[in-house]
């Protein structure tokens, strides 16, 4: 099932041909809350999806509306956190040597080791919104890069989740961009600017993805291929990321896990158009704009 959030945060099921969706909001066992701050209904849906699936599937046989007639939102709502994997593709770790020499004055060994860090959930935007390059890093001549990543959305939460049970905690998958200011300083700050986490175009439930480690990721900038890789090349696979992250912090329903940048990261500039595709999920397209320079930081 492809779950979409649209318009005033209604719930849709996307048709198999990906041209339309059916509004299934009224099939939920609670009243619709159009306030995106009131994300409790979405968290409950993530947690209890297995019990709700049948009634959503039945409602999805209703009248479709063209995707062109709705505004797609990010297919997550106020996650408690975005957990992001670092240094999770060997070829990306290799390319980062040159990137760090150029943008951070050298390579710190700990940056080249697999780990997880947090991004601010307020950096999330939907699949039809623009990435805004913040004024201060632009003015300072910093490079701002795209990282196209498979994103995991947690269903049932938990802590100390063992690897062999981890995929049972996955609600589904979506496409993520982990926009990043290169340079020195904490990753969480450099990756948490507003608009730095586009997600979309919808969430594909785990039952429709036979193997999340056999998905092709493809990103173009202005039509030129930058990233063209397969998720089989992840160093630490999704169960390992979930087990490690949940050994540190409780994973809550609706939390987002970015699985790490594949090779081919590179700079974006105002006016660029990013198109990201993951086979079996869909595609999304971002324009890149510069923030108005207010003189204020960021
Ligand atoms: Mn990343």
Coordinates of C-alpha atoms and ligand atoms in Angstrom, one line a residue:
X1 CA 0.0 0.0 0.0
X2 CA 1.3 3.5 -0.9
X3 CA 0.2 5.9 1.9
X4 CA 0.2 9.6 1.1
X5 CA -0.5 12.7 3.2
X6 CA -2.1 15.5 1.1
X7 CA -3.8 18.9 1.3
X8 CA -4.7 19.6 4.9
X9 CA -2.9 16.4 6.1
X10 CA -5.5 14.0 4.9
X11 CA -4.6 10.3 4.4
X12 CA -4.6 8.9 0.9
X13 CA -3.9 5.5 -0.7
X14 CA -2.1 6.0 -4.1
X15 CA -3.4 3.9 -6.9
X16 CA -1.2 1.2 -8.4
X17 CA -0.5 3.2 -11.5
X18 CA 0.7 6.1 -9.3
X19 CA -1.5 8.7 -11.1
X20 CA -4.2 9.2 -8.5
X21 CA -5.1 8.6 -4.8
X22 CA -8.2 7.7 -2.9
X23 CA -9.0 9.8 0.2
X24 CA -9.3 7.2 3.0
X25 CA -9.2 9.7 5.9
X26 CA -12.8 8.9 6.9
X27 CA -12.0 5.2 7.3
X28 CA -9.7 5.9 10.3
X29 CA -11.3 5.2 13.7
X30 CA -10.9 8.8 14.9
X31 CA -11.9 12.2 13.6
X32 CA -9.6 13.9 11.2
X33 CA -7.1 16.5 12.7
X34 CA -6.0 18.9 10.0
X35 CA -3.5 20.6 12.3
X36 CA -0.1 19.3 11.4
X37 CA 1.0 19.9 15.0
X38 CA -1.6 17.4 16.2
X39 CA 0.3 14.4 14.8
X40 CA -1.0 11.9 17.4
X41 CA -3.3 10.3 14.8
X42 CA -0.4 9.7 12.5
X43 CA 1.7 8.2 15.2
X44 CA -1.2 5.8 16.1
X45 CA -1.6 4.9 12.5
X46 CA 2.1 4.0 12.3
X47 CA 1.9 2.0 15.5
X48 CA -1.4 0.2 14.7
X49 CA -1.2 -0.1 10.9
X50 CA -1.5 -3.9 10.9
X51 CA -4.8 -3.6 12.6
X52 CA -6.0 -0.8 10.3
X53 CA -4.8 -2.2 7.0
X54 CA -8.1 -4.0 6.1
X55 CA -10.3 -1.0 6.6
X56 CA -7.9 1.2 4.7
X57 CA -7.7 -1.3 1.8
X58 CA -11.5 -1.4 1.7
X59 CA -11.7 2.4 1.6
X60 CA -9.0 2.5 -1.1
X61 CA -11.6 1.0 -3.5
X62 CA -13.3 4.4 -3.5
X63 CA -13.2 7.1 -6.1
X64 CA -9.7 8.2 -7.1
X65 CA -8.6 11.8 -7.4
X66 CA -5.8 12.8 -9.8
X67 CA -2.5 13.4 -8.1
X68 CA -2.3 16.6 -10.1
X69 CA -5.3 17.9 -8.2
X70 CA -3.8 17.5 -4.7
X71 CA -0.8 18.8 -2.8
X72 CA 1.3 16.0 -1.6
X73 CA 2.9 16.5 1.8
X74 CA 5.8 14.7 3.3
X75 CA 4.6 11.2 4.2
X76 CA 5.4 11.5 7.8
X77 CA 4.1 13.9 10.5
X78 CA 6.1 15.4 13.4
X79 CA 8.4 12.4 14.0
X80 CA 10.1 12.4 17.4
X81 CA 13.4 12.2 15.6
X82 CA 15.2 11.7 12.3
X83 CA 18.0 9.2 12.9
X84 CA 20.6 9.3 10.1
X85 CA 23.3 6.8 9.3
X86 CA 26.7 8.2 8.5
X87 CA 29.5 6.6 6.5
X88 CA 27.3 3.7 5.3
X89 CA 28.5 3.2 1.8
X90 CA 32.2 2.4 1.2
X91 CA 32.4 4.3 -2.0
X92 CA 30.9 7.4 -0.3
X93 CA 33.5 7.1 2.5
X94 CA 36.2 7.0 -0.1
X95 CA 34.9 10.1 -1.9
X96 CA 34.6 12.0 1.4
X97 CA 38.4 12.1 1.8
X98 CA 38.6 14.7 -1.0
X99 CA 35.4 16.5 0.0
X100 CA 36.7 16.9 3.6
X101 CA 40.2 18.0 2.5
X102 CA 38.5 20.7 0.3
X103 CA 35.7 21.8 2.7
X104 CA 36.8 21.1 6.2
X105 CA 40.6 21.4 6.0
X106 CA 41.2 17.7 6.5
X107 CA 39.9 14.3 7.4
X108 CA 38.9 13.4 11.0
X109 CA 39.0 9.6 11.3
X110 CA 35.8 9.4 13.4
X111 CA 33.8 11.0 10.6
X112 CA 34.7 8.0 8.4
X113 CA 33.2 5.4 10.8
X114 CA 29.6 4.2 10.6
X115 CA 27.5 5.9 13.3
X116 CA 24.1 7.5 13.7
X117 CA 23.3 11.2 14.3
X118 CA 20.1 13.2 14.6
X119 CA 18.6 15.7 12.3
X120 CA 15.9 18.2 13.4
X121 CA 12.4 17.0 12.4
X122 CA 11.6 20.7 11.5
X123 CA 13.9 20.3 8.5
X124 CA 11.3 18.0 6.8
X125 CA 9.6 19.3 3.7
X126 CA 7.2 17.6 1.2
X127 CA 8.0 16.2 -2.2
X128 CA 6.7 19.3 -4.0
X129 CA 8.5 21.9 -1.9
X130 CA 11.8 23.8 -2.6
X131 CA 15.1 23.3 -0.8
X132 CA 16.1 26.7 0.5
X133 CA 19.8 27.3 0.8
X134 CA 20.5 29.3 4.0
X135 CA 22.0 32.7 3.6
X136 CA 24.9 32.6 6.0
X137 CA 26.6 29.4 4.7
X138 CA 26.1 30.6 1.1
X139 CA 27.6 34.0 2.0
X140 CA 30.5 32.2 3.6
X141 CA 31.1 30.2 0.4
X142 CA 30.2 26.9 2.0
X143 CA 29.4 24.0 -0.3
X144 CA 25.8 22.6 0.2
X145 CA 25.4 19.1 -1.0
X146 CA 22.7 16.6 -1.8
X147 CA 22.6 13.1 -0.3
X148 CA 19.9 10.9 -1.7
X149 CA 18.9 8.1 0.7
X150 CA 16.5 5.3 1.3
X151 CA 14.3 6.5 4.2
X152 CA 12.7 4.0 6.7
X153 CA 9.6 4.9 8.7
X154 CA 9.2 3.0 12.0
X155 CA 5.9 1.3 12.7
X156 CA 6.0 -0.3 16.1
X157 CA 8.6 1.3 18.3
X158 CA 10.9 -0.2 20.7
X159 CA 14.3 -0.2 22.4
X160 CA 17.1 -2.8 22.1
X161 CA 15.4 -4.2 19.1
X162 CA 17.4 -7.3 17.9
X163 CA 18.5 -7.4 14.3
X164 CA 16.4 -10.5 13.6
X165 CA 13.2 -8.7 14.7
X166 CA 14.1 -5.2 13.2
X167 CA 12.3 -5.4 9.9
X168 CA 9.0 -6.2 11.8
X169 CA 9.3 -2.7 13.3
X170 CA 9.4 -1.0 9.8
X171 CA 6.1 0.5 8.6
X172 CA 7.5 1.3 5.2
X173 CA 10.0 3.2 3.0
X174 CA 10.1 6.6 1.3
X175 CA 12.7 8.7 -0.6
X176 CA 14.8 11.1 1.5
X177 CA 17.3 13.8 0.8
X178 CA 19.8 14.7 3.5
X179 CA 20.9 18.1 2.5
X180 CA 24.2 19.1 4.1
X181 CA 26.4 22.1 4.6
X182 CA 29.9 20.9 4.2
X183 CA 32.6 22.2 6.5
X184 CA 33.6 22.0 10.1
X185 CA 31.2 21.8 12.9
X186 CA 28.5 19.4 14.2
X187 CA 26.7 17.3 11.6
X188 CA 23.4 17.9 13.4
X189 CA 23.7 21.6 12.8
X190 CA 25.0 21.4 9.3
X191 CA 22.1 19.1 8.2
X192 CA 19.2 20.6 10.2
X193 CA 18.5 23.8 8.3
X194 CA 14.9 24.3 7.5
X195 CA 14.0 22.4 4.2
X196 CA 17.1 20.2 4.5
X197 CA 15.1 16.9 4.7
X198 CA 12.7 16.5 1.7
X199 CA 10.7 13.3 2.0
X200 CA 8.3 11.7 -0.4
X201 CA 6.4 11.3 -2.6
X202 CA 4.6 8.7 -0.4
X203 CA 5.3 5.9 2.0
X204 CA 5.4 2.4 0.5
X205 CA 4.5 -0.2 3.2
X206 CA 7.1 -2.8 3.9
X207 CA 5.0 -5.7 2.5
X208 CA 5.4 -4.1 -1.0
X209 CA 9.2 -4.0 -0.9
X210 CA 10.4 -7.5 -1.3
X211 CA 14.0 -6.6 -0.4
X212 CA 14.9 -3.1 0.8
X213 CA 18.6 -4.0 0.1
X214 CA 17.9 -4.4 -3.6
X215 CA 16.6 -0.9 -4.5
X216 CA 18.1 1.3 -7.1
X217 CA 18.7 5.0 -6.1
X218 CA 19.1 7.5 -8.8
X219 CA 19.5 11.3 -8.4
X220 CA 20.0 13.9 -11.2
X221 CA 20.8 17.5 -10.9
X222 CA 19.5 19.5 -13.9
X223 CA 19.1 16.2 -15.7
X224 CA 22.7 15.0 -15.2
X225 CA 23.2 11.8 -13.1
X226 CA 25.0 12.3 -9.8
X227 CA 24.0 9.3 -7.8
X228 CA 23.3 5.9 -9.3
X229 CA 23.6 3.1 -6.8
X230 CA 21.9 0.2 -5.2
X231 CA 21.0 -0.2 -1.5
X232 CA 22.7 -3.6 -1.5
X233 CA 26.0 -1.6 -1.1
X234 CA 25.0 -0.4 2.4
X235 CA 27.8 -1.3 4.9
X236 CA 25.4 -1.7 7.9
X237 CA 22.0 -3.0 6.6
X238 CA 18.7 -1.7 7.9
X239 CA 18.3 -4.3 10.7
X240 CA 21.8 -3.4 11.9
X241 CA 21.0 0.4 11.8
X242 CA 17.7 -0.2 13.8
X243 CA 19.4 -2.5 16.3
X244 CA 22.2 0.0 16.9
X245 CA 20.0 3.1 17.0
X246 CA 17.5 1.5 19.3
X247 CA 20.3 0.4 21.7
X248 CA 20.9 4.1 22.2
X249 CA 17.5 5.7 21.9
X250 CA 14.0 4.4 22.0
X251 CA 12.5 4.3 18.5
X252 CA 9.0 5.7 18.4
X253 CA 6.2 5.0 15.9
X254 CA 6.6 7.4 12.9
X255 CA 10.3 8.0 13.5
X256 CA 12.4 8.4 10.3
X257 CA 15.7 6.6 9.7
X258 CA 17.9 7.9 6.8
X259 CA 20.1 5.0 5.8
X260 CA 23.2 6.9 4.6
X261 CA 24.5 8.7 1.6
X262 CA 25.5 6.6 -1.4
X263 CA 28.5 7.9 -3.5
X264 CA 28.1 10.8 -5.8
X265 CA 27.3 13.5 -3.4
X266 CA 27.8 17.0 -4.7
X267 CA 27.1 20.7 -4.6
X268 CA 23.8 22.3 -5.4
X269 CA 23.2 25.9 -6.3
X270 CA 20.2 28.2 -6.5
X271 CA 18.2 27.4 -9.6
X272 CA 19.1 23.7 -9.7
X273 CA 16.5 21.0 -10.0
X274 CA 17.0 17.7 -8.2
X275 CA 15.1 14.6 -9.3
X276 CA 15.4 11.6 -7.0
X277 CA 14.1 8.2 -7.9
X278 CA 14.1 4.9 -5.9
X279 CA 12.8 1.9 -7.9
X280 CA 9.7 0.5 -6.3
X281 CA 9.0 3.7 -4.4
X282 CA 8.6 6.6 -6.8
X283 CA 10.3 9.8 -7.6
X284 CA 10.3 13.4 -6.3
X285 CA 11.6 16.7 -7.7
X286 CA 13.0 19.6 -5.8
X287 CA 13.9 23.0 -7.0
X288 CA 16.7 24.8 -5.1
X289 CA 16.4 28.4 -4.2
X290 CA 18.5 30.8 -2.1
X291 CA 17.1 32.2 1.1
X292 CA 16.6 35.9 1.0
X293 CA 19.6 37.4 2.7
X294 CA 18.2 39.1 5.8
X295 CA 21.6 39.5 7.4
X296 CA 20.5 37.1 10.1
X297 CA 22.3 33.8 10.6
X298 CA 20.9 31.0 8.4
Ligands
LIG1 MN1 23.3 11.4 4.9

